[in-house]
Each structure stands twice: as C-alpha cells, then as structure tokens.
Amino acid sequence: MRFLSAWNIVIAVWAGLGLAAAAAANTMAATGQTPAAQSSPGLAVGQMRNFTLFTPPRPVAEAPFKDGAGREMNLSAFRGKVVLVNLWATWCAPCRAEMPAIDRLQGELGGPDFAVVAISQDRAGRDKAQAFLDELGMKHLKLYIDDTMRSARQFGATGLPVTFILDRQGREVGRLIGPAEWDSPEALRLIRHFIDPETPKRTER
C-alpha cells in the first residue's frame, strides 16, 4: 500500500488527530499499553499529559534513514542511550512550533546518556530540511532524514509530529502523538525518569 502523500499527511494531522488519539486508546486497551499517569503517577502531567507508556517496552523497527552527510543508518546506532525520536517535516506547522523546544532539549540533556534523533520526512531532501533547521536557528540538533517517508510507516506513525522514547536497549517505552514543549519541566522529569529510574527527579530546571 502506498504511504500517504505529503498533503494527505497534513490533512491527517490537522483533521484526524482526534481520531488517531481515539485509535491509540483502543490499541492501549488491546495490547496492555497504559497511560503514564496510571502506571507512573506524576509523569503524565502538563505538557506530557498525552504521553502513552508501553508496558512492557516494545521492539522498534530497524527502519533506515540517513544522517546529514547522506550515510545510511538506523536507531541501533544509538543503543546504550535513552533516545527521543521525533518525526517531523518542513510542511508540518505543529512540527515547526515544537522544533525549538526539541533543540533546547538536546542542548539540556544531550550527551553520553541521552540523544535527540529528529528525522525529517521531507521528500524534497536534505537541502530543504537543513534550510528549515537553519531558518529556525537550531543550535544543537543534527540533521537526520528519510526522503522516502518509509520510516514513518515502519515506526507506526499516524501523522506528524510524533515522538517516541527508546530505553538504553533500544525498546520503545512510550510515545506522544502531536506537538509538545519537550524542554518543559514535565518533559525533562519524564525523560530523566528513563535515563535513571532510581533517582528522584526534580520538577524544575
């Protein structure tokens, strides 16, 4: 089946996000996924109120994408870190709105224990995606791109943006459909929970 065109995805994001959320709720009931608020009280609040926790964590497709130099890679390259994977596109208005917060998140927590992998789904290719990051003044994000848009399908994305978190073993621990302030105190607390579950997390930066 051919994946959605760029315009179809735009329509799906704006007109179908509510349907996607309803479908996600039905999937949770069928597969044992639980809202983070239910399984980890205090995590799914504020900007993270729509974050869905997967219990147990689930495997992730080894979908190929490319780095800024055009080298093919997949998420196994980040094994050993907690990884926030964000699927975005230049034509996606909610993506544009949340991208500065994602850049600040990488600046705040990026290092040996954590990385942001923001994968552009632009068919127009590397130059358009890089120009977009440059226009927004991104300081910390590296460019990753899949101009075939196949990774979005393999990762189970129902629209853009979608963000999911991987544990150090490369398993998906949860995801959030739609935009969020990923450098908010609630988001930082959630991510720090996965980086070091044994350490109490502060709620303010």
mmCIF file with all atom_site columns, C-alpha atoms in Angstrom:
data_model
loop_
_atom_site.group_PDB
_atom_site.id
_atom_site.type_symbol
_atom_site.label_atom_id
_atom_site.label_alt_id
_atom_site.label_comp_id
_atom_site.label_asym_id
_atom_site.label_entity_id
_atom_site.label_seq_id
_atom_site.pdbx_PDB_ins_code
_atom_site.Cartn_x
_atom_site.Cartn_y
_atom_site.Cartn_z
_atom_site.occupancy
_atom_site.B_iso_or_equiv
_atom_site.pdbx_formal_charge
_atom_site.auth_seq_id
_atom_site.auth_comp_id
_atom_site.auth_asym_id
_atom_site.auth_atom_id
_atom_site.pdbx_PDB_model_num
ATOM 1   C CA . MET A 1 1   ? 0.000  0.000  0.000  1.00 0.00 ? 1   MET A CA 1
ATOM 2   C CA . ARG A 1 2   ? 1.418  3.391  -0.946 1.00 0.00 ? 2   ARG A CA 1
ATOM 3   C CA . PHE A 1 3   ? 2.156  5.650  2.018  1.00 0.00 ? 3   PHE A CA 1
ATOM 4   C CA . LEU A 1 4   ? 0.247  8.916  2.378  1.00 0.00 ? 4   LEU A CA 1
ATOM 5   C CA . SER A 1 5   ? 1.320  11.870 0.257  1.00 0.00 ? 5   SER A CA 1
ATOM 6   C CA . ALA A 1 6   ? 2.644  14.975 1.975  1.00 0.00 ? 6   ALA A CA 1
ATOM 7   C CA . TRP A 1 7   ? -0.663 16.810 1.614  1.00 0.00 ? 7   TRP A CA 1
ATOM 8   C CA . ASN A 1 8   ? -2.616 13.817 2.870  1.00 0.00 ? 8   ASN A CA 1
ATOM 9   C CA . ILE A 1 9   ? -0.454 13.702 5.979  1.00 0.00 ? 9   ILE A CA 1
ATOM 10  C CA . VAL A 1 10  ? -1.011 17.437 6.576  1.00 0.00 ? 10  VAL A CA 1
ATOM 11  C CA . ILE A 1 11  ? -4.754 16.842 6.387  1.00 0.00 ? 11  ILE A CA 1
ATOM 12  C CA . ALA A 1 12  ? -4.436 13.815 8.667  1.00 0.00 ? 12  ALA A CA 1
ATOM 13  C CA . VAL A 1 13  ? -2.513 15.815 11.248 1.00 0.00 ? 13  VAL A CA 1
ATOM 14  C CA . TRP A 1 14  ? -4.977 18.693 11.365 1.00 0.00 ? 14  TRP A CA 1
ATOM 15  C CA . ALA A 1 15  ? -8.296 16.897 10.761 1.00 0.00 ? 15  ALA A CA 1
ATOM 16  C CA . GLY A 1 16  ? -7.579 13.424 12.072 1.00 0.00 ? 16  GLY A CA 1
ATOM 17  C CA . LEU A 1 17  ? -5.518 13.896 15.204 1.00 0.00 ? 17  LEU A CA 1
ATOM 18  C CA . GLY A 1 18  ? -8.536 13.301 17.378 1.00 0.00 ? 18  GLY A CA 1
ATOM 19  C CA . LEU A 1 19  ? -9.300 10.061 15.533 1.00 0.00 ? 19  LEU A CA 1
ATOM 20  C CA . ALA A 1 20  ? -5.693 8.971  15.920 1.00 0.00 ? 20  ALA A CA 1
ATOM 21  C CA . ALA A 1 21  ? -5.846 9.584  19.649 1.00 0.00 ? 21  ALA A CA 1
ATOM 22  C CA . ALA A 1 22  ? -9.038 7.534  19.878 1.00 0.00 ? 22  ALA A CA 1
ATOM 23  C CA . ALA A 1 23  ? -7.449 4.719  17.915 1.00 0.00 ? 23  ALA A CA 1
ATOM 24  C CA . ALA A 1 24  ? -4.415 4.841  20.185 1.00 0.00 ? 24  ALA A CA 1
ATOM 25  C CA . ALA A 1 25  ? -6.670 4.486  23.212 1.00 0.00 ? 25  ALA A CA 1
ATOM 26  C CA . ASN A 1 26  ? -8.298 1.395  21.690 1.00 0.00 ? 26  ASN A CA 1
ATOM 27  C CA . THR A 1 27  ? -4.867 -0.042 20.929 1.00 0.00 ? 27  THR A CA 1
ATOM 28  C CA . MET A 1 28  ? -3.758 0.508  24.523 1.00 0.00 ? 28  MET A CA 1
ATOM 29  C CA . ALA A 1 29  ? -6.679 -1.486 25.809 1.00 0.00 ? 29  ALA A CA 1
ATOM 30  C CA . ALA A 1 30  ? -5.925 -4.337 23.420 1.00 0.00 ? 30  ALA A CA 1
ATOM 31  C CA . THR A 1 31  ? -2.156 -4.515 23.878 1.00 0.00 ? 31  THR A CA 1
ATOM 32  C CA . GLY A 1 32  ? -1.589 -3.690 27.528 1.00 0.00 ? 32  GLY A CA 1
ATOM 33  C CA . GLN A 1 33  ? -0.306 -0.148 26.945 1.00 0.00 ? 33  GLN A CA 1
ATOM 34  C CA . THR A 1 34  ? -1.162 2.200  29.775 1.00 0.00 ? 34  THR A CA 1
ATOM 35  C CA . PRO A 1 35  ? -1.203 5.964  30.206 1.00 0.00 ? 35  PRO A CA 1
ATOM 36  C CA . ALA A 1 36  ? 1.899  7.152  32.020 1.00 0.00 ? 36  ALA A CA 1
ATOM 37  C CA . ALA A 1 37  ? -0.313 8.847  34.597 1.00 0.00 ? 37  ALA A CA 1
ATOM 38  C CA . GLN A 1 38  ? -1.775 5.468  35.563 1.00 0.00 ? 38  GLN A CA 1
ATOM 39  C CA . SER A 1 39  ? 1.415  3.386  35.627 1.00 0.00 ? 39  SER A CA 1
ATOM 40  C CA . SER A 1 40  ? 3.823  6.074  36.850 1.00 0.00 ? 40  SER A CA 1
ATOM 41  C CA . PRO A 1 41  ? 1.855  8.687  38.805 1.00 0.00 ? 41  PRO A CA 1
ATOM 42  C CA . GLY A 1 42  ? 3.080  12.237 38.318 1.00 0.00 ? 42  GLY A CA 1
ATOM 43  C CA . LEU A 1 43  ? 4.817  11.655 34.975 1.00 0.00 ? 43  LEU A CA 1
ATOM 44  C CA . ALA A 1 44  ? 1.968  12.320 32.547 1.00 0.00 ? 44  ALA A CA 1
ATOM 45  C CA . VAL A 1 45  ? 1.092  15.842 33.600 1.00 0.00 ? 45  VAL A CA 1
ATOM 46  C CA . GLY A 1 46  ? 1.168  19.222 31.918 1.00 0.00 ? 46  GLY A CA 1
ATOM 47  C CA . GLN A 1 47  ? 2.905  19.008 28.551 1.00 0.00 ? 47  GLN A CA 1
ATOM 48  C CA . MET A 1 48  ? 3.202  15.227 28.947 1.00 0.00 ? 48  MET A CA 1
ATOM 49  C CA . ARG A 1 49  ? -0.474 14.545 29.673 1.00 0.00 ? 49  ARG A CA 1
ATOM 50  C CA . ASN A 1 50  ? -0.867 12.749 26.315 1.00 0.00 ? 50  ASN A CA 1
ATOM 51  C CA . PHE A 1 51  ? 2.249  10.601 26.679 1.00 0.00 ? 51  PHE A CA 1
ATOM 52  C CA . THR A 1 52  ? 1.408  6.892  26.464 1.00 0.00 ? 52  THR A CA 1
ATOM 53  C CA . LEU A 1 53  ? 3.622  4.417  28.275 1.00 0.00 ? 53  LEU A CA 1
ATOM 54  C CA . PHE A 1 54  ? 4.173  0.945  26.814 1.00 0.00 ? 54  PHE A CA 1
ATOM 55  C CA . THR A 1 55  ? 4.297  -1.795 29.434 1.00 0.00 ? 55  THR A CA 1
ATOM 56  C CA . PRO A 1 56  ? 6.350  -3.789 28.759 1.00 0.00 ? 56  PRO A CA 1
ATOM 57  C CA . PRO A 1 57  ? 8.560  -1.800 26.354 1.00 0.00 ? 57  PRO A CA 1
ATOM 58  C CA . ARG A 1 58  ? 8.167  -2.934 22.761 1.00 0.00 ? 58  ARG A CA 1
ATOM 59  C CA . PRO A 1 59  ? 10.638 -3.616 19.943 1.00 0.00 ? 59  PRO A CA 1
ATOM 60  C CA . VAL A 1 60  ? 11.218 -0.908 17.339 1.00 0.00 ? 60  VAL A CA 1
ATOM 61  C CA . ALA A 1 61  ? 11.609 -1.447 13.609 1.00 0.00 ? 61  ALA A CA 1
ATOM 62  C CA . GLU A 1 62  ? 15.172 -1.013 12.320 1.00 0.00 ? 62  GLU A CA 1
ATOM 63  C CA . ALA A 1 63  ? 13.917 1.449  9.731  1.00 0.00 ? 63  ALA A CA 1
ATOM 64  C CA . PRO A 1 64  ? 16.743 3.018  7.686  1.00 0.00 ? 64  PRO A CA 1
ATOM 65  C CA . PHE A 1 65  ? 17.300 6.767  7.413  1.00 0.00 ? 65  PHE A CA 1
ATOM 66  C CA . LYS A 1 66  ? 20.280 8.985  6.596  1.00 0.00 ? 66  LYS A CA 1
ATOM 67  C CA . ASP A 1 67  ? 22.452 11.414 8.500  1.00 0.00 ? 67  ASP A CA 1
ATOM 68  C CA . GLY A 1 68  ? 23.331 14.879 7.250  1.00 0.00 ? 68  GLY A CA 1
ATOM 69  C CA . ALA A 1 69  ? 26.222 13.506 5.192  1.00 0.00 ? 69  ALA A CA 1
ATOM 70  C CA . GLY A 1 70  ? 23.969 11.039 3.387  1.00 0.00 ? 70  GLY A CA 1
ATOM 71  C CA . ARG A 1 71  ? 25.180 7.934  5.243  1.00 0.00 ? 71  ARG A CA 1
ATOM 72  C CA . GLU A 1 72  ? 22.505 5.294  5.813  1.00 0.00 ? 72  GLU A CA 1
ATOM 73  C CA . MET A 1 73  ? 21.900 4.314  9.439  1.00 0.00 ? 73  MET A CA 1
ATOM 74  C CA . ASN A 1 74  ? 19.211 3.141  11.851 1.00 0.00 ? 74  ASN A CA 1
ATOM 75  C CA . LEU A 1 75  ? 18.349 3.518  15.519 1.00 0.00 ? 75  LEU A CA 1
ATOM 76  C CA . SER A 1 76  ? 20.677 0.712  16.610 1.00 0.00 ? 76  SER A CA 1
ATOM 77  C CA . ALA A 1 77  ? 23.487 3.277  16.276 1.00 0.00 ? 77  ALA A CA 1
ATOM 78  C CA . PHE A 1 78  ? 22.215 4.894  19.488 1.00 0.00 ? 78  PHE A CA 1
ATOM 79  C CA . ARG A 1 79  ? 21.966 1.735  21.600 1.00 0.00 ? 79  ARG A CA 1
ATOM 80  C CA . GLY A 1 80  ? 23.148 2.387  25.157 1.00 0.00 ? 80  GLY A CA 1
ATOM 81  C CA . LYS A 1 81  ? 21.475 5.817  25.335 1.00 0.00 ? 81  LYS A CA 1
ATOM 82  C CA . VAL A 1 82  ? 17.951 6.894  26.070 1.00 0.00 ? 82  VAL A CA 1
ATOM 83  C CA . VAL A 1 83  ? 16.755 8.339  22.758 1.00 0.00 ? 83  VAL A CA 1
ATOM 84  C CA . LEU A 1 84  ? 13.936 10.715 21.925 1.00 0.00 ? 84  LEU A CA 1
ATOM 85  C CA . VAL A 1 85  ? 12.932 10.110 18.288 1.00 0.00 ? 85  VAL A CA 1
ATOM 86  C CA . ASN A 1 86  ? 10.908 12.862 16.654 1.00 0.00 ? 86  ASN A CA 1
ATOM 87  C CA . LEU A 1 87  ? 9.380  12.509 13.171 1.00 0.00 ? 87  LEU A CA 1
ATOM 88  C CA . TRP A 1 88  ? 8.824  15.877 11.501 1.00 0.00 ? 88  TRP A CA 1
ATOM 89  C CA . ALA A 1 89  ? 8.601  17.682 8.163  1.00 0.00 ? 89  ALA A CA 1
ATOM 90  C CA . THR A 1 90  ? 9.090  21.229 6.944  1.00 0.00 ? 90  THR A CA 1
ATOM 91  C CA . TRP A 1 91  ? 5.471  21.454 5.716  1.00 0.00 ? 91  TRP A CA 1
ATOM 92  C CA . CYS A 1 92  ? 4.078  20.430 9.135  1.00 0.00 ? 92  CYS A CA 1
ATOM 93  C CA . ALA A 1 93  ? 3.041  23.540 11.087 1.00 0.00 ? 93  ALA A CA 1
ATOM 94  C CA . PRO A 1 94  ? 2.930  21.791 14.516 1.00 0.00 ? 94  PRO A CA 1
ATOM 95  C CA . CYS A 1 95  ? 6.437  20.464 13.814 1.00 0.00 ? 95  CYS A CA 1
ATOM 96  C CA . ARG A 1 96  ? 7.694  23.990 13.249 1.00 0.00 ? 96  ARG A CA 1
ATOM 97  C CA . ALA A 1 97  ? 6.094  25.096 16.508 1.00 0.00 ? 97  ALA A CA 1
ATOM 98  C CA . GLU A 1 98  ? 7.726  22.390 18.653 1.00 0.00 ? 98  GLU A CA 1
ATOM 99  C CA . MET A 1 99  ? 11.153 22.219 16.987 1.00 0.00 ? 99  MET A CA 1
ATOM 100 C CA . PRO A 1 100 ? 12.817 24.980 19.089 1.00 0.00 ? 100 PRO A CA 1
ATOM 101 C CA . ALA A 1 101 ? 11.888 23.117 22.299 1.00 0.00 ? 101 ALA A CA 1
ATOM 102 C CA . ILE A 1 102 ? 13.321 19.888 20.886 1.00 0.00 ? 102 ILE A CA 1
ATOM 103 C CA . ASP A 1 103 ? 16.544 21.716 20.056 1.00 0.00 ? 103 ASP A CA 1
ATOM 104 C CA . ARG A 1 104 ? 16.731 23.096 23.598 1.00 0.00 ? 104 ARG A CA 1
ATOM 105 C CA . LEU A 1 105 ? 16.102 19.593 24.965 1.00 0.00 ? 105 LEU A CA 1
ATOM 106 C CA . GLN A 1 106 ? 19.149 18.279 23.121 1.00 0.00 ? 106 GLN A CA 1
ATOM 107 C CA . GLY A 1 107 ? 21.156 21.187 24.492 1.00 0.00 ? 107 GLY A CA 1
ATOM 108 C CA . GLU A 1 108 ? 19.940 20.470 28.042 1.00 0.00 ? 108 GLU A CA 1
ATOM 109 C CA . LEU A 1 109 ? 20.300 16.680 28.222 1.00 0.00 ? 109 LEU A CA 1
ATOM 110 C CA . GLY A 1 110 ? 22.276 15.591 25.149 1.00 0.00 ? 110 GLY A CA 1
ATOM 111 C CA . GLY A 1 111 ? 25.409 13.598 25.981 1.00 0.00 ? 111 GLY A CA 1
ATOM 112 C CA . PRO A 1 112 ? 26.572 10.063 26.793 1.00 0.00 ? 112 PRO A CA 1
ATOM 113 C CA . ASP A 1 113 ? 23.215 9.097  28.325 1.00 0.00 ? 113 ASP A CA 1
ATOM 114 C CA . PHE A 1 114 ? 20.701 10.802 26.025 1.00 0.00 ? 114 PHE A CA 1
ATOM 115 C CA . ALA A 1 115 ? 20.218 11.936 22.430 1.00 0.00 ? 115 ALA A CA 1
ATOM 116 C CA . VAL A 1 116 ? 17.506 13.516 20.306 1.00 0.00 ? 116 VAL A CA 1
ATOM 117 C CA . VAL A 1 117 ? 17.122 11.959 16.863 1.00 0.00 ? 117 VAL A CA 1
ATOM 118 C CA . ALA A 1 118 ? 14.792 14.207 14.848 1.00 0.00 ? 118 ALA A CA 1
ATOM 119 C CA . ILE A 1 119 ? 14.149 12.551 11.471 1.00 0.00 ? 119 ILE A CA 1
ATOM 120 C CA . SER A 1 120 ? 12.818 14.726 8.638  1.00 0.00 ? 120 SER A CA 1
ATOM 121 C CA . GLN A 1 121 ? 10.218 13.084 6.417  1.00 0.00 ? 121 GLN A CA 1
ATOM 122 C CA . ASP A 1 122 ? 10.700 15.571 3.565  1.00 0.00 ? 122 ASP A CA 1
ATOM 123 C CA . ARG A 1 123 ? 10.657 14.133 0.059  1.00 0.00 ? 123 ARG A CA 1
ATOM 124 C CA . ALA A 1 124 ? 12.413 17.289 -1.155 1.00 0.00 ? 124 ALA A CA 1
ATOM 125 C CA . GLY A 1 125 ? 15.564 16.010 0.512  1.00 0.00 ? 125 GLY A CA 1
ATOM 126 C CA . ARG A 1 126 ? 18.465 17.129 2.640  1.00 0.00 ? 126 ARG A CA 1
ATOM 127 C CA . ASP A 1 127 ? 18.886 20.729 1.454  1.00 0.00 ? 127 ASP A CA 1
ATOM 128 C CA . LYS A 1 128 ? 15.280 21.707 2.205  1.00 0.00 ? 128 LYS A CA 1
ATOM 129 C CA . ALA A 1 129 ? 15.374 20.095 5.641  1.00 0.00 ? 129 ALA A CA 1
ATOM 130 C CA . GLN A 1 130 ? 18.702 21.701 6.537  1.00 0.00 ? 130 GLN A CA 1
ATOM 131 C CA . ALA A 1 131 ? 17.485 25.107 5.364  1.00 0.00 ? 131 ALA A CA 1
ATOM 132 C CA . PHE A 1 132 ? 14.488 24.699 7.662  1.00 0.00 ? 132 PHE A CA 1
ATOM 133 C CA . LEU A 1 133 ? 16.701 23.973 10.680 1.00 0.00 ? 133 LEU A CA 1
ATOM 134 C CA . ASP A 1 134 ? 18.936 26.903 9.785  1.00 0.00 ? 134 ASP A CA 1
ATOM 135 C CA . GLU A 1 135 ? 15.938 29.224 9.424  1.00 0.00 ? 135 GLU A CA 1
ATOM 136 C CA . LEU A 1 136 ? 14.736 28.320 12.907 1.00 0.00 ? 136 LEU A CA 1
ATOM 137 C CA . GLY A 1 137 ? 18.218 28.848 14.341 1.00 0.00 ? 137 GLY A CA 1
ATOM 138 C CA . MET A 1 138 ? 18.668 25.313 15.632 1.00 0.00 ? 138 MET A CA 1
ATOM 139 C CA . LYS A 1 139 ? 21.924 25.071 17.594 1.00 0.00 ? 139 LYS A CA 1
ATOM 140 C CA . HIS A 1 140 ? 22.017 21.505 18.908 1.00 0.00 ? 140 HIS A CA 1
ATOM 141 C CA . LEU A 1 141 ? 20.084 19.201 16.568 1.00 0.00 ? 141 LEU A CA 1
ATOM 142 C CA . LYS A 1 142 ? 21.835 17.104 13.943 1.00 0.00 ? 142 LYS A CA 1
ATOM 143 C CA . LEU A 1 143 ? 20.111 16.517 10.627 1.00 0.00 ? 143 LEU A CA 1
ATOM 144 C CA . TYR A 1 144 ? 18.606 13.090 10.014 1.00 0.00 ? 144 TYR A CA 1
ATOM 145 C CA . ILE A 1 145 ? 16.334 12.496 7.050  1.00 0.00 ? 145 ILE A CA 1
ATOM 146 C CA . ASP A 1 146 ? 14.215 9.878  5.327  1.00 0.00 ? 146 ASP A CA 1
ATOM 147 C CA . ASP A 1 147 ? 13.100 11.310 1.975  1.00 0.00 ? 147 ASP A CA 1
ATOM 148 C CA . THR A 1 148 ? 11.211 8.077  1.221  1.00 0.00 ? 148 THR A CA 1
ATOM 149 C CA . MET A 1 149 ? 8.975  8.579  4.295  1.00 0.00 ? 149 MET A CA 1
ATOM 150 C CA . ARG A 1 150 ? 9.056  4.800  4.805  1.00 0.00 ? 150 ARG A CA 1
ATOM 151 C CA . SER A 1 151 ? 10.421 5.087  8.326  1.00 0.00 ? 151 SER A CA 1
ATOM 152 C CA . ALA A 1 152 ? 7.258  6.869  9.472  1.00 0.00 ? 152 ALA A CA 1
ATOM 153 C CA . ARG A 1 153 ? 5.186  3.925  8.282  1.00 0.00 ? 153 ARG A CA 1
ATOM 154 C CA . GLN A 1 154 ? 7.540  1.356  9.820  1.00 0.00 ? 154 GLN A CA 1
ATOM 155 C CA . PHE A 1 155 ? 7.542  3.245  13.126 1.00 0.00 ? 155 PHE A CA 1
ATOM 156 C CA . GLY A 1 156 ? 3.728  3.210  13.126 1.00 0.00 ? 156 GLY A CA 1
ATOM 157 C CA . ALA A 1 157 ? 3.232  6.979  12.799 1.00 0.00 ? 157 ALA A CA 1
ATOM 158 C CA . THR A 1 158 ? -0.360 8.042  12.164 1.00 0.00 ? 158 THR A CA 1
ATOM 159 C CA . GLY A 1 159 ? 0.544  11.680 11.470 1.00 0.00 ? 159 GLY A CA 1
ATOM 160 C CA . LEU A 1 160 ? 3.207  14.285 12.166 1.00 0.00 ? 160 LEU A CA 1
ATOM 161 C CA . PRO A 1 161 ? 4.700  15.179 14.513 1.00 0.00 ? 161 PRO A CA 1
ATOM 162 C CA . VAL A 1 162 ? 5.022  12.020 16.541 1.00 0.00 ? 162 VAL A CA 1
ATOM 163 C CA . THR A 1 163 ? 7.652  11.472 19.220 1.00 0.00 ? 163 THR A CA 1
ATOM 164 C CA . PHE A 1 164 ? 8.699  8.261  20.929 1.00 0.00 ? 164 PHE A CA 1
ATOM 165 C CA . ILE A 1 165 ? 11.271 7.426  23.583 1.00 0.00 ? 165 ILE A CA 1
ATOM 166 C CA . LEU A 1 166 ? 13.630 4.447  23.481 1.00 0.00 ? 166 LEU A CA 1
ATOM 167 C CA . ASP A 1 167 ? 15.337 2.933  26.509 1.00 0.00 ? 167 ASP A CA 1
ATOM 168 C CA . ARG A 1 168 ? 19.023 2.004  26.547 1.00 0.00 ? 168 ARG A CA 1
ATOM 169 C CA . GLN A 1 169 ? 18.215 -1.382 24.988 1.00 0.00 ? 169 GLN A CA 1
ATOM 170 C CA . GLY A 1 170 ? 16.536 0.289  22.011 1.00 0.00 ? 170 GLY A CA 1
ATOM 171 C CA . ARG A 1 171 ? 12.994 -0.592 23.058 1.00 0.00 ? 171 ARG A CA 1
ATOM 172 C CA . GLU A 1 172 ? 10.126 1.875  22.837 1.00 0.00 ? 172 GLU A CA 1
ATOM 173 C CA . VAL A 1 173 ? 8.900  2.851  26.286 1.00 0.00 ? 173 VAL A CA 1
ATOM 174 C CA . GLY A 1 174 ? 6.236  5.288  25.128 1.00 0.00 ? 174 GLY A CA 1
ATOM 175 C CA . ARG A 1 175 ? 5.148  7.888  22.603 1.00 0.00 ? 175 ARG A CA 1
ATOM 176 C CA . LEU A 1 176 ? 3.246  11.120 22.208 1.00 0.00 ? 176 LEU A CA 1
ATOM 177 C CA . ILE A 1 177 ? 1.166  11.987 19.145 1.00 0.00 ? 177 ILE A CA 1
ATOM 178 C CA . GLY A 1 178 ? 1.182  15.675 18.263 1.00 0.00 ? 178 GLY A CA 1
ATOM 179 C CA . PRO A 1 179 ? 3.332  18.602 19.405 1.00 0.00 ? 179 PRO A CA 1
ATOM 180 C CA . ALA A 1 180 ? 4.596  19.293 22.928 1.00 0.00 ? 180 ALA A CA 1
ATOM 181 C CA . GLU A 1 181 ? 7.052  21.525 24.752 1.00 0.00 ? 181 GLU A CA 1
ATOM 182 C CA . TRP A 1 182 ? 9.807  18.946 25.062 1.00 0.00 ? 182 TRP A CA 1
ATOM 183 C CA . ASP A 1 183 ? 12.000 21.130 27.257 1.00 0.00 ? 183 ASP A CA 1
ATOM 184 C CA . SER A 1 184 ? 9.233  21.809 29.781 1.00 0.00 ? 184 SER A CA 1
ATOM 185 C CA . PRO A 1 185 ? 9.797  20.764 33.418 1.00 0.00 ? 185 PRO A CA 1
ATOM 186 C CA . GLU A 1 186 ? 7.312  17.913 32.931 1.00 0.00 ? 186 GLU A CA 1
ATOM 187 C CA . ALA A 1 187 ? 9.119  16.623 29.845 1.00 0.00 ? 187 ALA A CA 1
ATOM 188 C CA . LEU A 1 188 ? 12.526 16.829 31.490 1.00 0.00 ? 188 LEU A CA 1
ATOM 189 C CA . ARG A 1 189 ? 11.230 14.930 34.503 1.00 0.00 ? 189 ARG A CA 1
ATOM 190 C CA . LEU A 1 190 ? 9.756  12.213 32.280 1.00 0.00 ? 190 LEU A CA 1
ATOM 191 C CA . ILE A 1 191 ? 12.951 11.776 30.270 1.00 0.00 ? 191 ILE A CA 1
ATOM 192 C CA . ARG A 1 192 ? 15.163 11.780 33.373 1.00 0.00 ? 192 ARG A CA 1
ATOM 193 C CA . HIS A 1 193 ? 12.953 9.010  34.731 1.00 0.00 ? 193 HIS A CA 1
ATOM 194 C CA . PHE A 1 194 ? 14.042 6.786  31.822 1.00 0.00 ? 194 PHE A CA 1
ATOM 195 C CA . ILE A 1 195 ? 17.686 7.885  31.981 1.00 0.00 ? 195 ILE A CA 1
ATOM 196 C CA . ASP A 1 196 ? 17.952 6.984  35.678 1.00 0.00 ? 196 ASP A CA 1
ATOM 197 C CA . PRO A 1 197 ? 14.776 5.403  37.084 1.00 0.00 ? 197 PRO A CA 1
ATOM 198 C CA . GLU A 1 198 ? 16.319 5.006  40.557 1.00 0.00 ? 198 GLU A CA 1
ATOM 199 C CA . THR A 1 199 ? 16.978 8.712  41.144 1.00 0.00 ? 199 THR A CA 1
ATOM 200 C CA . PRO A 1 200 ? 14.150 11.058 42.212 1.00 0.00 ? 200 PRO A CA 1
ATOM 201 C CA . LYS A 1 201 ? 13.662 13.720 39.536 1.00 0.00 ? 201 LYS A CA 1
ATOM 202 C CA . ARG A 1 202 ? 13.468 17.421 40.158 1.00 0.00 ? 202 ARG A CA 1
ATOM 203 C CA . THR A 1 203 ? 10.441 19.139 38.621 1.00 0.00 ? 203 THR A CA 1
ATOM 204 C CA . GLU A 1 204 ? 12.095 22.444 37.799 1.00 0.00 ? 204 GLU A CA 1
ATOM 205 C CA . ARG A 1 205 ? 15.209 23.336 35.851 1.00 0.00 ? 205 ARG A CA 1
#
